[in-house]
């Protein structure tokens, strides 16, 4: 193999976990190749819509029928519009099959979904890491909070996050910059909660958005245009934070338009020696070699690569001795919640468009076990004043009507629960070689559904949301319990889970493939359960931890 194609480490994927793998491996001395299947997207330079106003965008920033035809899945996402559509794949060019409905939102470019995420960064606790063992569900996590706590801190200190520590054992304290100030309505809700509940708190979310300067990055400007790409580097993305850190070492090679076909396994060495890569534009195949490989291509992407890496030793996919590769797919569900309005505090307003939210940490199945469902949920809470658009459905006209809608309307609140989904074996992904994609790779099939535990939880989500808003004297309270399509929360995880036993898992406690010690998988596919909190911080911490371990073992000649 040509020396130019030889590296110490190869990282597949440049998003949330891939960026961290690149940073940690290069800073620890490894010459590292990062392979990204999508196009290059340069920080700031390529955020072409970041500073545009609606009237400068086609259709006043609304998706067109042509957009929806080309991106029928991507265009259903809440943040999809003319200013963000370039950050999502063309669904027609990147097909996948849905045995059951599953919304797979993807960004095929350098940085991946780290450009478009909601930026919530909460830690998991031992309530989460011990749940499977305690309840006899799935398999036991091979780690506990003490194993990952130093790595949570390591990540938090580097990326910068603002927010408020709740002081609750189920939501461990973090290293945070000062939170963005609550508005008057949120302060009112918070005070009413404190007076009426002993187990429920409204706090400022821990969010990877800077409230002050950090490592040369500017603070948030209150524009709430994050998904366009932040020209101020105020929020964490691979493009703006980890990849530049990796590049600064001089040991990074970033290669876009590189679709990984499979990993190359050498049976005599019992190691992977490299990867096969298809050029996205020419469709030519090239092989690259490395001593260690990190798969960070997203849950479905990494699992597909493992499944497609077949050999006489691994006829069902690399590392799949257990037969669980592709199984136990999870995503959060967010169907239950409530809305309401508030006519008081009409003389209070707020400045800017804060890009963070409020949060109600989990309180179910914490101190007492519920009879109707396992696990729990938290809530994201969003408040604002009604604006002129409230007049769109009104029959009013004339000067008095125009004068009224130019003034802020009532306060309004939207409270949405995010609940844990249990690991079910038949929620899975697999490959169909008879239906190749445009690059000749087998099509990914997805089948996932929510079950009775999630449905009962969602009903309680709605009931609790209604109860809390009414306790806060909110008016016109209305609960909702809508059906959620799996994938819609964009927290897909599982399918290459960690575990203590190679017979029931793919990865060990260090995210290392049990049977192939020089392959690590650190994105969402490694997850063993789907705790209530947003998972991205855990992906990053696990990646940093695995990178340190890999370099240590390489140095000792053990992998």
PDB file of N, CA, C and O in Angstrom, residues 450-514:
ATOM      1  N   UNK A 450     -42.332   2.256  18.795  1.00  0.00           N
ATOM      2  CA  UNK A 450     -42.479   2.436  20.233  1.00  0.00           C
ATOM      3  C   UNK A 450     -43.488   1.416  20.751  1.00  0.00           C
ATOM      4  O   UNK A 450     -44.365   0.958  20.023  1.00  0.00           O
ATOM      5  N   UNK A 451     -43.373   1.084  22.027  1.00  0.00           N
ATOM      6  CA  UNK A 451     -44.186   0.015  22.595  1.00  0.00           C
ATOM      7  C   UNK A 451     -45.046   0.543  23.747  1.00  0.00           C
ATOM      8  O   UNK A 451     -45.126   1.742  23.998  1.00  0.00           O
ATOM      9  N   UNK A 452     -45.670  -0.377  24.447  1.00  0.00           N
ATOM     10  CA  UNK A 452     -46.598   0.000  25.517  1.00  0.00           C
ATOM     11  C   UNK A 452     -45.922   0.839  26.591  1.00  0.00           C
ATOM     12  O   UNK A 452     -46.529   1.776  27.120  1.00  0.00           O
ATOM     13  N   UNK A 453     -44.674   0.521  26.939  1.00  0.00           N
ATOM     14  CA  UNK A 453     -43.998   1.296  27.983  1.00  0.00           C
ATOM     15  C   UNK A 453     -43.865   2.757  27.573  1.00  0.00           C
ATOM     16  O   UNK A 453     -44.105   3.675  28.368  1.00  0.00           O
ATOM     17  N   UNK A 454     -43.513   2.991  26.309  1.00  0.00           N
ATOM     18  CA  UNK A 454     -43.371   4.364  25.822  1.00  0.00           C
ATOM     19  C   UNK A 454     -44.731   5.053  25.728  1.00  0.00           C
ATOM     20  O   UNK A 454     -44.856   6.246  26.035  1.00  0.00           O
ATOM     21  N   UNK A 455     -45.755   4.317  25.322  1.00  0.00           N
ATOM     22  CA  UNK A 455     -47.089   4.920  25.204  1.00  0.00           C
ATOM     23  C   UNK A 455     -47.642   5.308  26.578  1.00  0.00           C
ATOM     24  O   UNK A 455     -48.229   6.384  26.732  1.00  0.00           O
ATOM     25  N   UNK A 456     -47.466   4.444  27.560  1.00  0.00           N
ATOM     26  CA  UNK A 456     -47.940   4.782  28.907  1.00  0.00           C
ATOM     27  C   UNK A 456     -47.147   5.951  29.479  1.00  0.00           C
ATOM     28  O   UNK A 456     -47.700   6.823  30.156  1.00  0.00           O
ATOM     29  N   UNK A 457     -45.862   5.981  29.180  1.00  0.00           N
ATOM     30  CA  UNK A 457     -45.044   7.095  29.628  1.00  0.00           C
ATOM     31  C   UNK A 457     -45.501   8.400  28.992  1.00  0.00           C
ATOM     32  O   UNK A 457     -45.580   9.451  29.651  1.00  0.00           O
ATOM     33  N   UNK A 458     -45.815   8.358  27.716  1.00  0.00           N
ATOM     34  CA  UNK A 458     -46.232   9.564  27.008  1.00  0.00           C
ATOM     35  C   UNK A 458     -47.546  10.113  27.571  1.00  0.00           C
ATOM     36  O   UNK A 458     -47.739  11.335  27.650  1.00  0.00           O
ATOM     37  N   UNK A 459     -48.442   9.227  27.960  1.00  0.00           N
ATOM     38  CA  UNK A 459     -49.693   9.674  28.589  1.00  0.00           C
ATOM     39  C   UNK A 459     -49.406  10.409  29.890  1.00  0.00           C
ATOM     40  O   UNK A 459     -50.007  11.456  30.183  1.00  0.00           O
ATOM     41  N   UNK A 460     -48.467   9.879  30.672  1.00  0.00           N
ATOM     42  CA  UNK A 460     -48.115  10.540  31.924  1.00  0.00           C
ATOM     43  C   UNK A 460     -47.364  11.837  31.675  1.00  0.00           C
ATOM     44  O   UNK A 460     -47.508  12.805  32.434  1.00  0.00           O
ATOM     45  N   UNK A 461     -46.560  11.879  30.623  1.00  0.00           N
ATOM     46  CA  UNK A 461     -45.888  13.120  30.215  1.00  0.00           C
ATOM     47  C   UNK A 461     -46.897  14.246  30.049  1.00  0.00           C
ATOM     48  O   UNK A 461     -46.703  15.363  30.537  1.00  0.00           O
ATOM     49  N   UNK A 462     -47.963  13.946  29.309  1.00  0.00           N
ATOM     50  CA  UNK A 462     -48.984  14.961  29.070  1.00  0.00           C
ATOM     51  C   UNK A 462     -49.670  15.359  30.371  1.00  0.00           C
ATOM     52  O   UNK A 462     -49.843  16.549  30.651  1.00  0.00           O
ATOM     53  N   UNK A 463     -50.054  14.373  31.177  1.00  0.00           N
ATOM     54  CA  UNK A 463     -50.758  14.676  32.426  1.00  0.00           C
ATOM     55  C   UNK A 463     -49.893  15.522  33.346  1.00  0.00           C
ATOM     56  O   UNK A 463     -50.379  16.490  33.971  1.00  0.00           O
ATOM     57  N   UNK A 464     -48.607  15.204  33.447  1.00  0.00           N
ATOM     58  CA  UNK A 464     -47.722  15.976  34.310  1.00  0.00           C
ATOM     59  C   UNK A 464     -47.524  17.395  33.782  1.00  0.00           C
ATOM     60  O   UNK A 464     -47.455  18.359  34.549  1.00  0.00           O
ATOM     61  N   UNK A 465     -47.409  17.525  32.461  1.00  0.00           N
ATOM     62  CA  UNK A 465     -47.226  18.847  31.875  1.00  0.00           C
ATOM     63  C   UNK A 465     -48.438  19.736  32.151  1.00  0.00           C
ATOM     64  O   UNK A 465     -48.301  20.911  32.519  1.00  0.00           O
ATOM     65  N   UNK A 466     -49.628  19.187  31.990  1.00  0.00           N
ATOM     66  CA  UNK A 466     -50.855  19.943  32.274  1.00  0.00           C
ATOM     67  C   UNK A 466     -50.886  20.340  33.748  1.00  0.00           C
ATOM     68  O   UNK A 466     -51.188  21.495  34.097  1.00  0.00           O
ATOM     69  N   UNK A 467     -50.578  19.387  34.614  1.00  0.00           N
ATOM     70  CA  UNK A 467     -50.596  19.672  36.051  1.00  0.00           C
ATOM     71  C   UNK A 467     -49.620  20.788  36.409  1.00  0.00           C
ATOM     72  O   UNK A 467     -49.952  21.705  37.173  1.00  0.00           O
ATOM     73  N   UNK A 468     -48.420  20.743  35.858  1.00  0.00           N
ATOM     74  CA  UNK A 468     -47.407  21.742  36.200  1.00  0.00           C
ATOM     75  C   UNK A 468     -47.774  23.131  35.689  1.00  0.00           C
ATOM     76  O   UNK A 468     -47.586  24.127  36.392  1.00  0.00           O
ATOM     77  N   UNK A 469     -48.290  23.213  34.472  1.00  0.00           N
ATOM     78  CA  UNK A 469     -48.662  24.523  33.956  1.00  0.00           C
ATOM     79  C   UNK A 469     -49.826  25.114  34.741  1.00  0.00           C
ATOM     80  O   UNK A 469     -49.842  26.319  35.033  1.00  0.00           O
ATOM     81  N   UNK A 470     -50.778  24.291  35.103  1.00  0.00           N
ATOM     82  CA  UNK A 470     -51.894  24.803  35.910  1.00  0.00           C
ATOM     83  C   UNK A 470     -51.415  25.238  37.290  1.00  0.00           C
ATOM     84  O   UNK A 470     -51.889  26.254  37.837  1.00  0.00           O
ATOM     85  N   UNK A 471     -50.459  24.507  37.852  1.00  0.00           N
ATOM     86  CA  UNK A 471     -49.905  24.886  39.149  1.00  0.00           C
ATOM     87  C   UNK A 471     -49.174  26.222  39.078  1.00  0.00           C
ATOM     88  O   UNK A 471     -49.045  26.934  40.082  1.00  0.00           O
ATOM     89  N   UNK A 472     -48.700  26.568  37.869  1.00  0.00           N
ATOM     90  CA  UNK A 472     -48.009  27.840  37.668  1.00  0.00           C
ATOM     91  C   UNK A 472     -48.956  28.952  37.252  1.00  0.00           C
ATOM     92  O   UNK A 472     -48.511  30.020  36.809  1.00  0.00           O
ATOM     93  N   UNK A 473     -50.265  28.712  37.379  1.00  0.00           N
ATOM     94  CA  UNK A 473     -51.294  29.706  37.056  1.00  0.00           C
ATOM     95  C   UNK A 473     -51.339  30.051  35.569  1.00  0.00           C
ATOM     96  O   UNK A 473     -51.836  31.131  35.191  1.00  0.00           O
ATOM     97  N   UNK A 474     -50.841  29.157  34.742  1.00  0.00           N
ATOM     98  CA  UNK A 474     -50.904  29.374  33.297  1.00  0.00           C
ATOM     99  C   UNK A 474     -52.349  29.210  32.831  1.00  0.00           C
ATOM    100  O   UNK A 474     -53.107  28.393  33.358  1.00  0.00           O
ATOM    101  N   UNK A 475     -52.744  30.014  31.863  1.00  0.00           N
ATOM    102  CA  UNK A 475     -54.114  30.026  31.360  1.00  0.00           C
ATOM    103  C   UNK A 475     -54.206  29.224  30.054  1.00  0.00           C
ATOM    104  O   UNK A 475     -53.207  28.978  29.396  1.00  0.00           O
ATOM    105  N   UNK A 476     -55.419  28.841  29.710  1.00  0.00           N
ATOM    106  CA  UNK A 476     -55.694  28.157  28.440  1.00  0.00           C
ATOM    107  C   UNK A 476     -54.775  26.944  28.253  1.00  0.00           C
ATOM    108  O   UNK A 476     -54.257  26.694  27.161  1.00  0.00           O
ATOM    109  N   UNK A 477     -54.582  26.204  29.321  1.00  0.00           N
ATOM    110  CA  UNK A 477     -53.697  25.039  29.267  1.00  0.00           C
ATOM    111  C   UNK A 477     -54.332  23.930  28.436  1.00  0.00           C
ATOM    112  O   UNK A 477     -55.505  23.582  28.626  1.00  0.00           O
ATOM    113  N   UNK A 478     -53.562  23.388  27.529  1.00  0.00           N
ATOM    114  CA  UNK A 478     -54.032  22.302  26.677  1.00  0.00           C
ATOM    115  C   UNK A 478     -52.934  21.260  26.548  1.00  0.00           C
ATOM    116  O   UNK A 478     -51.808  21.582  26.134  1.00  0.00           O
ATOM    117  N   UNK A 479     -53.237  20.024  26.910  1.00  0.00           N
ATOM    118  CA  UNK A 479     -52.261  18.961  26.783  1.00  0.00           C
ATOM    119  C   UNK A 479     -52.277  18.355  25.399  1.00  0.00           C
ATOM    120  O   UNK A 479     -53.249  18.462  24.656  1.00  0.00           O
ATOM    121  N   UNK A 480     -51.179  17.723  25.030  1.00  0.00           N
ATOM    122  CA  UNK A 480     -51.134  16.986  23.763  1.00  0.00           C
ATOM    123  C   UNK A 480     -50.398  15.669  23.979  1.00  0.00           C
ATOM    124  O   UNK A 480     -49.527  15.543  24.840  1.00  0.00           O
ATOM    125  N   UNK A 481     -50.793  14.676  23.225  1.00  0.00           N
ATOM    126  CA  UNK A 481     -50.149  13.372  23.243  1.00  0.00           C
ATOM    127  C   UNK A 481     -50.185  12.834  21.823  1.00  0.00           C
ATOM    128  O   UNK A 481     -50.988  11.986  21.478  1.00  0.00           O
ATOM    129  N   UNK A 482     -49.309  13.353  21.012  1.00  0.00           N
ATOM    130  CA  UNK A 482     -49.305  13.019  19.595  1.00  0.00           C
ATOM    131  C   UNK A 482     -48.414  11.814  19.328  1.00  0.00           C
ATOM    132  O   UNK A 482     -47.483  11.517  20.080  1.00  0.00           O
ATOM    133  N   UNK A 483     -48.689  11.159  18.245  1.00  0.00           N
ATOM    134  CA  UNK A 483     -47.863  10.025  17.831  1.00  0.00           C
ATOM    135  C   UNK A 483     -46.533  10.537  17.290  1.00  0.00           C
ATOM    136  O   UNK A 483     -46.497  11.492  16.512  1.00  0.00           O
ATOM    137  N   UNK A 484     -45.447   9.903  17.699  1.00  0.00           N
ATOM    138  CA  UNK A 484     -44.112  10.300  17.266  1.00  0.00           C
ATOM    139  C   UNK A 484     -43.542   9.256  16.328  1.00  0.00           C
ATOM    140  O   UNK A 484     -43.573   8.065  16.623  1.00  0.00           O
ATOM    141  N   UNK A 485     -43.014   9.699  15.204  1.00  0.00           N
ATOM    142  CA  UNK A 485     -42.339   8.786  14.284  1.00  0.00           C
ATOM    143  C   UNK A 485     -40.920   8.565  14.802  1.00  0.00           C
ATOM    144  O   UNK A 485     -40.195   9.528  15.041  1.00  0.00           O
ATOM    145  N   UNK A 486     -40.504   7.320  15.025  1.00  0.00           N
ATOM    146  CA  UNK A 486     -39.127   7.075  15.479  1.00  0.00           C
ATOM    147  C   UNK A 486     -38.111   7.774  14.573  1.00  0.00           C
ATOM    148  O   UNK A 486     -38.295   7.869  13.360  1.00  0.00           O
ATOM    149  N   UNK A 487     -37.057   8.248  15.191  1.00  0.00           N
ATOM    150  CA  UNK A 487     -36.046   9.006  14.465  1.00  0.00           C
ATOM    151  C   UNK A 487     -36.254  10.495  14.539  1.00  0.00           C
ATOM    152  O   UNK A 487     -35.318  11.272  14.314  1.00  0.00           O
ATOM    153  N   UNK A 488     -37.477  10.927  14.860  1.00  0.00           N
ATOM    154  CA  UNK A 488     -37.809  12.348  14.800  1.00  0.00           C
ATOM    155  C   UNK A 488     -37.097  13.186  15.849  1.00  0.00           C
ATOM    156  O   UNK A 488     -36.915  14.396  15.675  1.00  0.00           O
ATOM    157  N   UNK A 489     -36.703  12.562  16.961  1.00  0.00           N
ATOM    158  CA  UNK A 489     -35.984  13.314  17.985  1.00  0.00           C
ATOM    159  C   UNK A 489     -34.505  13.443  17.622  1.00  0.00           C
ATOM    160  O   UNK A 489     -33.778  14.234  18.203  1.00  0.00           O
ATOM    161  N   UNK A 490     -34.066  12.685  16.621  1.00  0.00           N
ATOM    162  CA  UNK A 490     -32.696  12.742  16.087  1.00  0.00           C
ATOM    163  C   UNK A 490     -31.688  12.288  17.133  1.00  0.00           C
ATOM    164  O   UNK A 490     -30.552  12.767  17.166  1.00  0.00           O
ATOM    165  N   UNK A 491     -32.108  11.381  18.002  1.00  0.00           N
ATOM    166  CA  UNK A 491     -31.221  10.786  18.993  1.00  0.00           C
ATOM    167  C   UNK A 491     -31.121   9.279  18.759  1.00  0.00           C
ATOM    168  O   UNK A 491     -31.125   8.504  19.703  1.00  0.00           O
ATOM    169  N   UNK A 492     -31.045   8.861  17.489  1.00  0.00           N
ATOM    170  CA  UNK A 492     -30.945   7.426  17.242  1.00  0.00           C
ATOM    171  C   UNK A 492     -29.659   6.885  17.872  1.00  0.00           C
ATOM    172  O   UNK A 492     -28.607   7.518  17.800  1.00  0.00           O
ATOM    173  N   UNK A 493     -29.781   5.741  18.528  1.00  0.00           N
ATOM    174  CA  UNK A 493     -28.637   5.160  19.236  1.00  0.00           C
ATOM    175  C   UNK A 493     -28.839   3.660  19.387  1.00  0.00           C
ATOM    176  O   UNK A 493     -29.914   3.130  19.144  1.00  0.00           O
ATOM    177  N   UNK A 494     -27.780   2.993  19.827  1.00  0.00           N
ATOM    178  CA  UNK A 494     -27.808   1.536  19.914  1.00  0.00           C
ATOM    179  C   UNK A 494     -27.332   0.911  18.622  1.00  0.00           C
ATOM    180  O   UNK A 494     -26.749   1.572  17.769  1.00  0.00           O
ATOM    181  N   UNK A 495     -27.518  -0.387  18.475  1.00  0.00           N
ATOM    182  CA  UNK A 495     -27.207  -1.231  17.300  1.00  0.00           C
ATOM    183  C   UNK A 495     -25.769  -1.769  17.281  1.00  0.00           C
ATOM    184  O   UNK A 495     -25.471  -2.658  16.502  1.00  0.00           O
ATOM    185  N   UNK A 496     -24.861  -1.237  18.109  1.00  0.00           N
ATOM    186  CA  UNK A 496     -23.525  -1.826  18.263  1.00  0.00           C
ATOM    187  C   UNK A 496     -23.118  -1.629  19.724  1.00  0.00           C
ATOM    188  O   UNK A 496     -22.102  -1.024  20.030  1.00  0.00           O
ATOM    189  N   UNK A 497     -23.926  -2.141  20.617  1.00  0.00           N
ATOM    190  CA  UNK A 497     -23.855  -1.743  22.015  1.00  0.00           C
ATOM    191  C   UNK A 497     -22.607  -2.235  22.751  1.00  0.00           C
ATOM    192  O   UNK A 497     -22.004  -3.249  22.422  1.00  0.00           O
ATOM    193  N   UNK A 498     -22.266  -1.477  23.795  1.00  0.00           N
ATOM    194  CA  UNK A 498     -21.231  -1.874  24.736  1.00  0.00           C
ATOM    195  C   UNK A 498     -21.791  -2.959  25.663  1.00  0.00           C
ATOM    196  O   UNK A 498     -23.006  -3.123  25.762  1.00  0.00           O
ATOM    197  N   UNK A 499     -20.910  -3.647  26.343  1.00  0.00           N
ATOM    198  CA  UNK A 499     -21.356  -4.660  27.291  1.00  0.00           C
ATOM    199  C   UNK A 499     -20.193  -5.347  27.966  1.00  0.00           C
ATOM    200  O   UNK A 499     -19.030  -5.196  27.566  1.00  0.00           O
ATOM    201  N   UNK A 500     -20.508  -6.112  28.978  1.00  0.00           N
ATOM    202  CA  UNK A 500     -19.486  -6.861  29.707  1.00  0.00           C
ATOM    203  C   UNK A 500     -19.185  -8.203  29.062  1.00  0.00           C
ATOM    204  O   UNK A 500     -18.082  -8.742  29.208  1.00  0.00           O
ATOM    205  N   UNK A 501     -20.138  -8.764  28.344  1.00  0.00           N
ATOM    206  CA  UNK A 501     -20.036 -10.118  27.806  1.00  0.00           C
ATOM    207  C   UNK A 501     -19.997 -10.083  26.280  1.00  0.00           C
ATOM    208  O   UNK A 501     -20.945  -9.594  25.641  1.00  0.00           O
ATOM    209  N   UNK A 502     -18.936 -10.591  25.654  1.00  0.00           N
ATOM    210  CA  UNK A 502     -18.874 -10.625  24.190  1.00  0.00           C
ATOM    211  C   UNK A 502     -20.007 -11.418  23.549  1.00  0.00           C
ATOM    212  O   UNK A 502     -20.285 -11.237  22.362  1.00  0.00           O
ATOM    213  N   UNK A 503     -20.663 -12.264  24.331  1.00  0.00           N
ATOM    214  CA  UNK A 503     -21.762 -13.055  23.774  1.00  0.00           C
ATOM    215  C   UNK A 503     -23.039 -12.239  23.601  1.00  0.00           C
ATOM    216  O   UNK A 503     -23.965 -12.681  22.893  1.00  0.00           O
ATOM    217  N   UNK A 504     -23.111 -11.082  24.256  1.00  0.00           N
ATOM    218  CA  UNK A 504     -24.342 -10.285  24.185  1.00  0.00           C
ATOM    219  C   UNK A 504     -24.088  -8.834  23.779  1.00  0.00           C
ATOM    220  O   UNK A 504     -24.994  -8.001  23.844  1.00  0.00           O
ATOM    221  N   UNK A 505     -22.881  -8.496  23.357  1.00  0.00           N
ATOM    222  CA  UNK A 505     -22.562  -7.119  22.997  1.00  0.00           C
ATOM    223  C   UNK A 505     -21.492  -7.088  21.920  1.00  0.00           C
ATOM    224  O   UNK A 505     -20.841  -8.104  21.637  1.00  0.00           O
ATOM    225  N   UNK A 506     -21.288  -5.920  21.335  1.00  0.00           N
ATOM    226  CA  UNK A 506     -20.296  -5.745  20.268  1.00  0.00           C
ATOM    227  C   UNK A 506     -19.022  -5.116  20.809  1.00  0.00           C
ATOM    228  O   UNK A 506     -17.918  -5.443  20.359  1.00  0.00           O
ATOM    229  N   UNK A 507     -19.166  -4.207  21.787  1.00  0.00           N
ATOM    230  CA  UNK A 507     -18.041  -3.408  22.286  1.00  0.00           C
ATOM    231  C   UNK A 507     -17.810  -3.653  23.767  1.00  0.00           C
ATOM    232  O   UNK A 507     -18.746  -3.980  24.514  1.00  0.00           O
ATOM    233  N   UNK A 508     -16.576  -3.435  24.206  1.00  0.00           N
ATOM    234  CA  UNK A 508     -16.268  -3.575  25.623  1.00  0.00           C
ATOM    235  C   UNK A 508     -16.397  -2.218  26.330  1.00  0.00           C
ATOM    236  O   UNK A 508     -16.928  -1.255  25.774  1.00  0.00           O
ATOM    237  N   UNK A 509     -15.916  -2.125  27.541  1.00  0.00           N
ATOM    238  CA  UNK A 509     -16.087  -0.923  28.353  1.00  0.00           C
ATOM    239  C   UNK A 509     -15.305   0.275  27.819  1.00  0.00           C
ATOM    240  O   UNK A 509     -15.533   1.415  28.246  1.00  0.00           O
ATOM    241  N   UNK A 510     -14.384   0.041  26.888  1.00  0.00           N
ATOM    242  CA  UNK A 510     -13.607   1.136  26.288  1.00  0.00           C
ATOM    243  C   UNK A 510     -14.041   1.418  24.853  1.00  0.00           C
ATOM    244  O   UNK A 510     -13.301   2.046  24.100  1.00  0.00           O
ATOM    245  N   UNK A 511     -15.216   0.924  24.465  1.00  0.00           N
ATOM    246  CA  UNK A 511     -15.745   1.119  23.110  1.00  0.00           C
ATOM    247  C   UNK A 511     -14.939   0.370  22.062  1.00  0.00           C
ATOM    248  O   UNK A 511     -14.972   0.686  20.874  1.00  0.00           O
ATOM    249  N   UNK A 512     -14.237  -0.647  22.488  1.00  0.00           N
ATOM    250  CA  UNK A 512     -13.364  -1.454  21.652  1.00  0.00           C
ATOM    251  C   UNK A 512     -14.128  -2.697  21.195  1.00  0.00           C
ATOM    252  O   UNK A 512     -14.762  -3.372  22.008  1.00  0.00           O
ATOM    253  N   UNK A 513     -14.109  -2.990  19.897  1.00  0.00           N
ATOM    254  CA  UNK A 513     -14.763  -4.199  19.407  1.00  0.00           C
ATOM    255  C   UNK A 513     -14.142  -5.403  20.108  1.00  0.00           C
ATOM    256  O   UNK A 513     -12.915  -5.576  20.104  1.00  0.00           O
ATOM    257  N   UNK A 514     -14.970  -6.234  20.724  1.00  0.00           N
ATOM    258  CA  UNK A 514     -14.473  -7.349  21.524  1.00  0.00           C
ATOM    259  C   UNK A 514     -13.438  -8.192  20.784  1.00  0.00           C
ATOM    260  O   UNK A 514     -12.384  -8.532  21.323  1.00  0.00           O
TER     261      UNK A 514
END
